[in-house]
């Protein structure tokens, strides 16, 4: 068993991103994401065709969400569990095994994977839902078509076409909205409950109603049954005589 020592070290982490165009192979330099996203658009300047515009819109989305997923944000979002070592150390208790020299890599990997998971989730949930005046006042929401004009002010790109491409991407991904899935689930639940409430009184009235409809038939069957019994009794008496 090993007791923890009193040595410690500082770790300074810097977030860097690189954006690449798979069609041309051009990439930006490894650097931090800036507020002005014009720099990440350089690899996507080309023929300005429809495919290139769609790529520019996608890069715009990635750059926009990358601004909010630094390691700092990951640590703050995890809270007290941001350090794996926190769960191993206990006041006055020795460690069961020594801490490896490269343990800091595991800590940083946790922060990176947390930010990456949130980044991927937001990209997949990208949608252009209707904005109510109350939402706009409370959260300052902006529709997808306005993002290029806000974050690419100094760019020579056609922000109008990029906005149209973003709207098209919104429409194609709207099916992924968890809110719509929830609405479908609520609708299905109400449908099942409503059908059950409707069929319950119907099932109670079905048997009496069917008997009332078939009452003439039942009288006929009863008469036929009495006639058959009378014929059997008469036949039996004739045989005895």
PDB file of C-alpha atoms in Angstrom, residues 24-222:
ATOM      1  CA  UNK A  24      -9.915  19.647 -51.555  1.00  0.00           C
ATOM      2  CA  UNK A  25      -7.770  18.405 -48.659  1.00  0.00           C
ATOM      3  CA  UNK A  26      -7.201  21.962 -47.428  1.00  0.00           C
ATOM      4  CA  UNK A  27      -7.183  22.547 -43.669  1.00  0.00           C
ATOM      5  CA  UNK A  28      -6.942  25.427 -41.288  1.00  0.00           C
ATOM      6  CA  UNK A  29      -4.050  25.697 -38.866  1.00  0.00           C
ATOM      7  CA  UNK A  30      -4.398  24.220 -35.393  1.00  0.00           C
ATOM      8  CA  UNK A  31      -5.736  27.093 -33.363  1.00  0.00           C
ATOM      9  CA  UNK A  32      -8.376  28.049 -30.847  1.00  0.00           C
ATOM     10  CA  UNK A  33     -11.862  28.771 -32.129  1.00  0.00           C
ATOM     11  CA  UNK A  34     -12.370  32.492 -32.530  1.00  0.00           C
ATOM     12  CA  UNK A  35     -15.584  34.454 -32.217  1.00  0.00           C
ATOM     13  CA  UNK A  36     -15.330  35.445 -35.868  1.00  0.00           C
ATOM     14  CA  UNK A  37     -15.799  32.203 -37.793  1.00  0.00           C
ATOM     15  CA  UNK A  38     -14.520  33.621 -41.083  1.00  0.00           C
ATOM     16  CA  UNK A  39     -11.103  32.021 -40.531  1.00  0.00           C
ATOM     17  CA  UNK A  40     -12.471  28.471 -40.556  1.00  0.00           C
ATOM     18  CA  UNK A  41     -14.117  29.087 -43.935  1.00  0.00           C
ATOM     19  CA  UNK A  42     -10.858  29.454 -45.852  1.00  0.00           C
ATOM     20  CA  UNK A  43     -10.576  25.736 -46.816  1.00  0.00           C
ATOM     21  CA  UNK A  44     -14.130  25.856 -48.164  1.00  0.00           C
ATOM     22  CA  UNK A  45     -13.638  28.704 -50.631  1.00  0.00           C
ATOM     23  CA  UNK A  46     -13.947  27.211 -54.087  1.00  0.00           C
ATOM     24  CA  UNK A  47     -16.358  27.062 -56.961  1.00  0.00           C
ATOM     25  CA  UNK A  48     -19.230  28.353 -54.842  1.00  0.00           C
ATOM     26  CA  UNK A  49     -21.431  25.554 -56.164  1.00  0.00           C
ATOM     27  CA  UNK A  50     -24.282  23.961 -54.259  1.00  0.00           C
ATOM     28  CA  UNK A  51     -22.111  21.248 -52.700  1.00  0.00           C
ATOM     29  CA  UNK A  52     -19.524  23.810 -51.606  1.00  0.00           C
ATOM     30  CA  UNK A  53     -22.221  25.992 -50.060  1.00  0.00           C
ATOM     31  CA  UNK A  54     -23.566  22.994 -48.122  1.00  0.00           C
ATOM     32  CA  UNK A  55     -20.062  22.311 -46.816  1.00  0.00           C
ATOM     33  CA  UNK A  56     -19.680  25.933 -45.789  1.00  0.00           C
ATOM     34  CA  UNK A  57     -22.971  25.733 -43.897  1.00  0.00           C
ATOM     35  CA  UNK A  58     -21.848  22.530 -42.153  1.00  0.00           C
ATOM     36  CA  UNK A  59     -18.500  24.080 -41.209  1.00  0.00           C
ATOM     37  CA  UNK A  60     -20.403  27.087 -39.912  1.00  0.00           C
ATOM     38  CA  UNK A  61     -22.454  24.819 -37.628  1.00  0.00           C
ATOM     39  CA  UNK A  62     -19.377  22.972 -36.352  1.00  0.00           C
ATOM     40  CA  UNK A  63     -17.523  26.190 -35.646  1.00  0.00           C
ATOM     41  CA  UNK A  64     -20.537  27.713 -33.921  1.00  0.00           C
ATOM     42  CA  UNK A  65     -20.946  24.782 -31.513  1.00  0.00           C
ATOM     43  CA  UNK A  66     -17.192  24.357 -31.001  1.00  0.00           C
ATOM     44  CA  UNK A  67     -17.151  27.759 -29.300  1.00  0.00           C
ATOM     45  CA  UNK A  68     -19.129  26.383 -26.346  1.00  0.00           C
ATOM     46  CA  UNK A  69     -17.347  23.072 -25.788  1.00  0.00           C
ATOM     47  CA  UNK A  70     -13.893  23.902 -24.471  1.00  0.00           C
ATOM     48  CA  UNK A  71     -12.279  21.835 -21.741  1.00  0.00           C
ATOM     49  CA  UNK A  72     -13.222  24.548 -19.286  1.00  0.00           C
ATOM     50  CA  UNK A  73     -16.911  24.067 -20.075  1.00  0.00           C
ATOM     51  CA  UNK A  74     -16.549  20.294 -19.714  1.00  0.00           C
ATOM     52  CA  UNK A  75     -15.012  20.615 -16.251  1.00  0.00           C
ATOM     53  CA  UNK A  76     -17.743  23.000 -15.121  1.00  0.00           C
ATOM     54  CA  UNK A  77     -20.514  20.768 -16.474  1.00  0.00           C
ATOM     55  CA  UNK A  78     -19.179  17.627 -14.737  1.00  0.00           C
ATOM     56  CA  UNK A  79     -18.823  19.431 -11.412  1.00  0.00           C
ATOM     57  CA  UNK A  80     -17.375  17.501  -8.465  1.00  0.00           C
ATOM     58  CA  UNK A  81     -16.765  14.440 -10.643  1.00  0.00           C
ATOM     59  CA  UNK A  82     -14.490  16.307 -13.044  1.00  0.00           C
ATOM     60  CA  UNK A  83     -11.426  14.584 -11.520  1.00  0.00           C
ATOM     61  CA  UNK A  84     -11.200  10.797 -11.627  1.00  0.00           C
ATOM     62  CA  UNK A  85      -8.633  10.959  -8.838  1.00  0.00           C
ATOM     63  CA  UNK A  86     -11.204  12.605  -6.580  1.00  0.00           C
ATOM     64  CA  UNK A  87     -12.917   9.242  -6.216  1.00  0.00           C
ATOM     65  CA  UNK A  88      -9.665   7.494  -5.271  1.00  0.00           C
ATOM     66  CA  UNK A  89      -8.422   9.851  -2.592  1.00  0.00           C
ATOM     67  CA  UNK A  90      -9.853   9.709   0.918  1.00  0.00           C
ATOM     68  CA  UNK A  91      -8.699  11.917   3.811  1.00  0.00           C
ATOM     69  CA  UNK A  92      -6.321   9.960   6.040  1.00  0.00           C
ATOM     70  CA  UNK A  93      -6.650   6.810   3.930  1.00  0.00           C
ATOM     71  CA  UNK A  94      -3.757   5.287   1.969  1.00  0.00           C
ATOM     72  CA  UNK A  95      -4.072   4.498  -1.728  1.00  0.00           C
ATOM     73  CA  UNK A  96      -4.478   0.863  -2.722  1.00  0.00           C
ATOM     74  CA  UNK A  97      -2.170   1.349  -5.689  1.00  0.00           C
ATOM     75  CA  UNK A  98       0.200   4.060  -6.893  1.00  0.00           C
ATOM     76  CA  UNK A  99      -0.977   6.726  -9.299  1.00  0.00           C
ATOM     77  CA  UNK A 100       0.679   6.300 -12.720  1.00  0.00           C
ATOM     78  CA  UNK A 101       2.753   9.157 -14.081  1.00  0.00           C
ATOM     79  CA  UNK A 102       0.454   9.520 -17.101  1.00  0.00           C
ATOM     80  CA  UNK A 103      -2.744   9.682 -15.051  1.00  0.00           C
ATOM     81  CA  UNK A 104      -3.252  13.251 -16.183  1.00  0.00           C
ATOM     82  CA  UNK A 105      -3.936  11.862 -19.675  1.00  0.00           C
ATOM     83  CA  UNK A 106      -6.983  10.023 -18.334  1.00  0.00           C
ATOM     84  CA  UNK A 107      -8.232  13.193 -16.678  1.00  0.00           C
ATOM     85  CA  UNK A 108      -7.878  15.282 -19.834  1.00  0.00           C
ATOM     86  CA  UNK A 109      -9.411  12.503 -21.949  1.00  0.00           C
ATOM     87  CA  UNK A 110     -12.503  12.579 -19.728  1.00  0.00           C
ATOM     88  CA  UNK A 111     -12.885  16.313 -20.292  1.00  0.00           C
ATOM     89  CA  UNK A 112     -12.361  15.939 -24.023  1.00  0.00           C
ATOM     90  CA  UNK A 113     -14.853  13.068 -24.366  1.00  0.00           C
ATOM     91  CA  UNK A 114     -17.442  15.008 -22.365  1.00  0.00           C
ATOM     92  CA  UNK A 115     -17.123  18.028 -24.617  1.00  0.00           C
ATOM     93  CA  UNK A 116     -17.136  15.839 -27.733  1.00  0.00           C
ATOM     94  CA  UNK A 117     -20.323  14.045 -26.648  1.00  0.00           C
ATOM     95  CA  UNK A 118     -22.117  17.342 -26.042  1.00  0.00           C
ATOM     96  CA  UNK A 119     -20.761  18.732 -29.280  1.00  0.00           C
ATOM     97  CA  UNK A 120     -22.069  15.752 -31.274  1.00  0.00           C
ATOM     98  CA  UNK A 121     -25.439  15.923 -29.527  1.00  0.00           C
ATOM     99  CA  UNK A 122     -25.950  19.579 -30.390  1.00  0.00           C
ATOM    100  CA  UNK A 123     -24.946  19.051 -34.006  1.00  0.00           C
ATOM    101  CA  UNK A 124     -27.428  16.187 -34.357  1.00  0.00           C
ATOM    102  CA  UNK A 125     -30.188  18.140 -32.614  1.00  0.00           C
ATOM    103  CA  UNK A 126     -29.680  21.169 -34.851  1.00  0.00           C
ATOM    104  CA  UNK A 127     -33.164  22.276 -35.829  1.00  0.00           C
ATOM    105  CA  UNK A 128     -34.950  25.395 -36.905  1.00  0.00           C
ATOM    106  CA  UNK A 129     -37.997  25.345 -34.644  1.00  0.00           C
ATOM    107  CA  UNK A 130     -40.485  28.176 -34.540  1.00  0.00           C
ATOM    108  CA  UNK A 131     -39.441  30.913 -32.139  1.00  0.00           C
ATOM    109  CA  UNK A 132     -42.090  32.556 -29.992  1.00  0.00           C
ATOM    110  CA  UNK A 133     -41.658  36.193 -28.907  1.00  0.00           C
ATOM    111  CA  UNK A 134     -41.282  34.988 -25.322  1.00  0.00           C
ATOM    112  CA  UNK A 135     -38.436  32.601 -26.227  1.00  0.00           C
ATOM    113  CA  UNK A 136     -36.692  35.260 -28.277  1.00  0.00           C
ATOM    114  CA  UNK A 137     -36.832  37.746 -25.401  1.00  0.00           C
ATOM    115  CA  UNK A 138     -35.689  35.226 -22.798  1.00  0.00           C
ATOM    116  CA  UNK A 139     -32.949  33.367 -24.666  1.00  0.00           C
ATOM    117  CA  UNK A 140     -32.137  35.600 -27.633  1.00  0.00           C
ATOM    118  CA  UNK A 141     -32.718  32.691 -30.038  1.00  0.00           C
ATOM    119  CA  UNK A 142     -31.820  33.213 -33.687  1.00  0.00           C
ATOM    120  CA  UNK A 143     -33.077  31.208 -36.626  1.00  0.00           C
ATOM    121  CA  UNK A 144     -30.571  29.154 -38.599  1.00  0.00           C
ATOM    122  CA  UNK A 145     -30.760  31.383 -41.661  1.00  0.00           C
ATOM    123  CA  UNK A 146     -29.433  34.378 -39.689  1.00  0.00           C
ATOM    124  CA  UNK A 147     -26.341  32.643 -38.272  1.00  0.00           C
ATOM    125  CA  UNK A 148     -24.031  33.408 -41.237  1.00  0.00           C
ATOM    126  CA  UNK A 149     -24.899  37.111 -41.221  1.00  0.00           C
ATOM    127  CA  UNK A 150     -24.172  37.284 -37.473  1.00  0.00           C
ATOM    128  CA  UNK A 151     -20.921  35.286 -37.307  1.00  0.00           C
ATOM    129  CA  UNK A 152     -19.493  35.972 -40.770  1.00  0.00           C
ATOM    130  CA  UNK A 153     -19.754  39.740 -40.889  1.00  0.00           C
ATOM    131  CA  UNK A 154     -16.336  40.331 -42.468  1.00  0.00           C
ATOM    132  CA  UNK A 155     -16.475  37.373 -44.826  1.00  0.00           C
ATOM    133  CA  UNK A 156     -16.858  37.570 -48.593  1.00  0.00           C
ATOM    134  CA  UNK A 157     -19.021  34.442 -48.603  1.00  0.00           C
ATOM    135  CA  UNK A 158     -22.609  34.529 -49.790  1.00  0.00           C
ATOM    136  CA  UNK A 159     -24.278  34.501 -46.383  1.00  0.00           C
ATOM    137  CA  UNK A 160     -27.734  34.407 -47.953  1.00  0.00           C
ATOM    138  CA  UNK A 161     -27.030  31.105 -49.734  1.00  0.00           C
ATOM    139  CA  UNK A 162     -25.441  29.706 -46.597  1.00  0.00           C
ATOM    140  CA  UNK A 163     -28.546  30.650 -44.626  1.00  0.00           C
ATOM    141  CA  UNK A 164     -30.710  28.809 -47.153  1.00  0.00           C
ATOM    142  CA  UNK A 165     -28.443  25.762 -46.870  1.00  0.00           C
ATOM    143  CA  UNK A 166     -28.746  25.862 -43.080  1.00  0.00           C
ATOM    144  CA  UNK A 167     -32.532  26.004 -43.345  1.00  0.00           C
ATOM    145  CA  UNK A 168     -32.449  22.977 -45.658  1.00  0.00           C
ATOM    146  CA  UNK A 169     -30.318  21.068 -43.159  1.00  0.00           C
ATOM    147  CA  UNK A 170     -32.785  22.011 -40.428  1.00  0.00           C
ATOM    148  CA  UNK A 171     -35.707  20.582 -42.379  1.00  0.00           C
ATOM    149  CA  UNK A 172     -33.884  17.321 -43.090  1.00  0.00           C
ATOM    150  CA  UNK A 173     -32.958  16.834 -39.441  1.00  0.00           C
ATOM    151  CA  UNK A 174     -36.207  17.971 -37.864  1.00  0.00           C
ATOM    152  CA  UNK A 175     -37.284  14.335 -37.540  1.00  0.00           C
ATOM    153  CA  UNK A 176     -34.523  13.925 -34.946  1.00  0.00           C
ATOM    154  CA  UNK A 177     -36.187  16.362 -32.575  1.00  0.00           C
ATOM    155  CA  UNK A 178     -36.812  14.738 -29.185  1.00  0.00           C
ATOM    156  CA  UNK A 179     -39.770  17.074 -28.693  1.00  0.00           C
ATOM    157  CA  UNK A 180     -41.602  15.578 -31.661  1.00  0.00           C
ATOM    158  CA  UNK A 181     -40.960  12.075 -30.387  1.00  0.00           C
ATOM    159  CA  UNK A 182     -42.379  13.117 -27.040  1.00  0.00           C
ATOM    160  CA  UNK A 183     -45.479  14.567 -28.704  1.00  0.00           C
ATOM    161  CA  UNK A 184     -45.995  11.317 -30.586  1.00  0.00           C
ATOM    162  CA  UNK A 185     -45.695   9.358 -27.349  1.00  0.00           C
ATOM    163  CA  UNK A 186     -48.201  11.605 -25.579  1.00  0.00           C
ATOM    164  CA  UNK A 187     -50.624  11.316 -28.491  1.00  0.00           C
ATOM    165  CA  UNK A 188     -50.347   7.528 -28.464  1.00  0.00           C
ATOM    166  CA  UNK A 189     -50.963   7.418 -24.723  1.00  0.00           C
ATOM    167  CA  UNK A 190     -54.077   9.580 -24.968  1.00  0.00           C
ATOM    168  CA  UNK A 191     -55.324   7.509 -27.900  1.00  0.00           C
ATOM    169  CA  UNK A 192     -55.001   4.254 -25.950  1.00  0.00           C
ATOM    170  CA  UNK A 193     -56.648   5.717 -22.838  1.00  0.00           C
ATOM    171  CA  UNK A 194     -59.473   7.233 -24.880  1.00  0.00           C
ATOM    172  CA  UNK A 195     -60.119   3.980 -26.730  1.00  0.00           C
ATOM    173  CA  UNK A 196     -60.179   2.048 -23.447  1.00  0.00           C
ATOM    174  CA  UNK A 197     -62.701   4.466 -21.922  1.00  0.00           C
ATOM    175  CA  UNK A 198     -64.870   4.192 -25.043  1.00  0.00           C
ATOM    176  CA  UNK A 199     -64.851   0.390 -25.275  1.00  0.00           C
ATOM    177  CA  UNK A 200     -65.519  -0.210 -21.570  1.00  0.00           C
ATOM    178  CA  UNK A 201     -69.218   0.874 -21.577  1.00  0.00           C
ATOM    179  CA  UNK A 202     -69.679  -0.685 -25.011  1.00  0.00           C
ATOM    180  CA  UNK A 203     -68.528  -4.051 -23.669  1.00  0.00           C
ATOM    181  CA  UNK A 204     -71.031  -3.799 -20.778  1.00  0.00           C
ATOM    182  CA  UNK A 205     -73.937  -3.018 -23.106  1.00  0.00           C
ATOM    183  CA  UNK A 206     -73.011  -5.451 -25.857  1.00  0.00           C
ATOM    184  CA  UNK A 207     -74.512  -8.612 -24.289  1.00  0.00           C
ATOM    185  CA  UNK A 208     -77.908  -7.089 -23.249  1.00  0.00           C
ATOM    186  CA  UNK A 209     -78.206  -5.278 -26.555  1.00  0.00           C
ATOM    187  CA  UNK A 210     -77.504  -8.430 -28.540  1.00  0.00           C
ATOM    188  CA  UNK A 211     -80.083 -10.348 -26.481  1.00  0.00           C
ATOM    189  CA  UNK A 212     -82.725  -7.689 -27.138  1.00  0.00           C
ATOM    190  CA  UNK A 213     -82.040  -7.795 -30.866  1.00  0.00           C
ATOM    191  CA  UNK A 214     -82.291 -11.607 -30.931  1.00  0.00           C
ATOM    192  CA  UNK A 215     -85.330 -11.886 -28.611  1.00  0.00           C
ATOM    193  CA  UNK A 216     -87.682 -13.168 -31.366  1.00  0.00           C
ATOM    194  CA  UNK A 217     -85.179 -15.828 -32.316  1.00  0.00           C
ATOM    195  CA  UNK A 218     -84.860 -16.915 -28.713  1.00  0.00           C
ATOM    196  CA  UNK A 219     -88.662 -17.294 -28.403  1.00  0.00           C
ATOM    197  CA  UNK A 220     -88.661 -19.382 -31.550  1.00  0.00           C
ATOM    198  CA  UNK A 221     -85.874 -21.576 -30.212  1.00  0.00           C
ATOM    199  CA  UNK A 222     -87.765 -22.049 -26.920  1.00  0.00           C
TER     200      UNK A 222
END
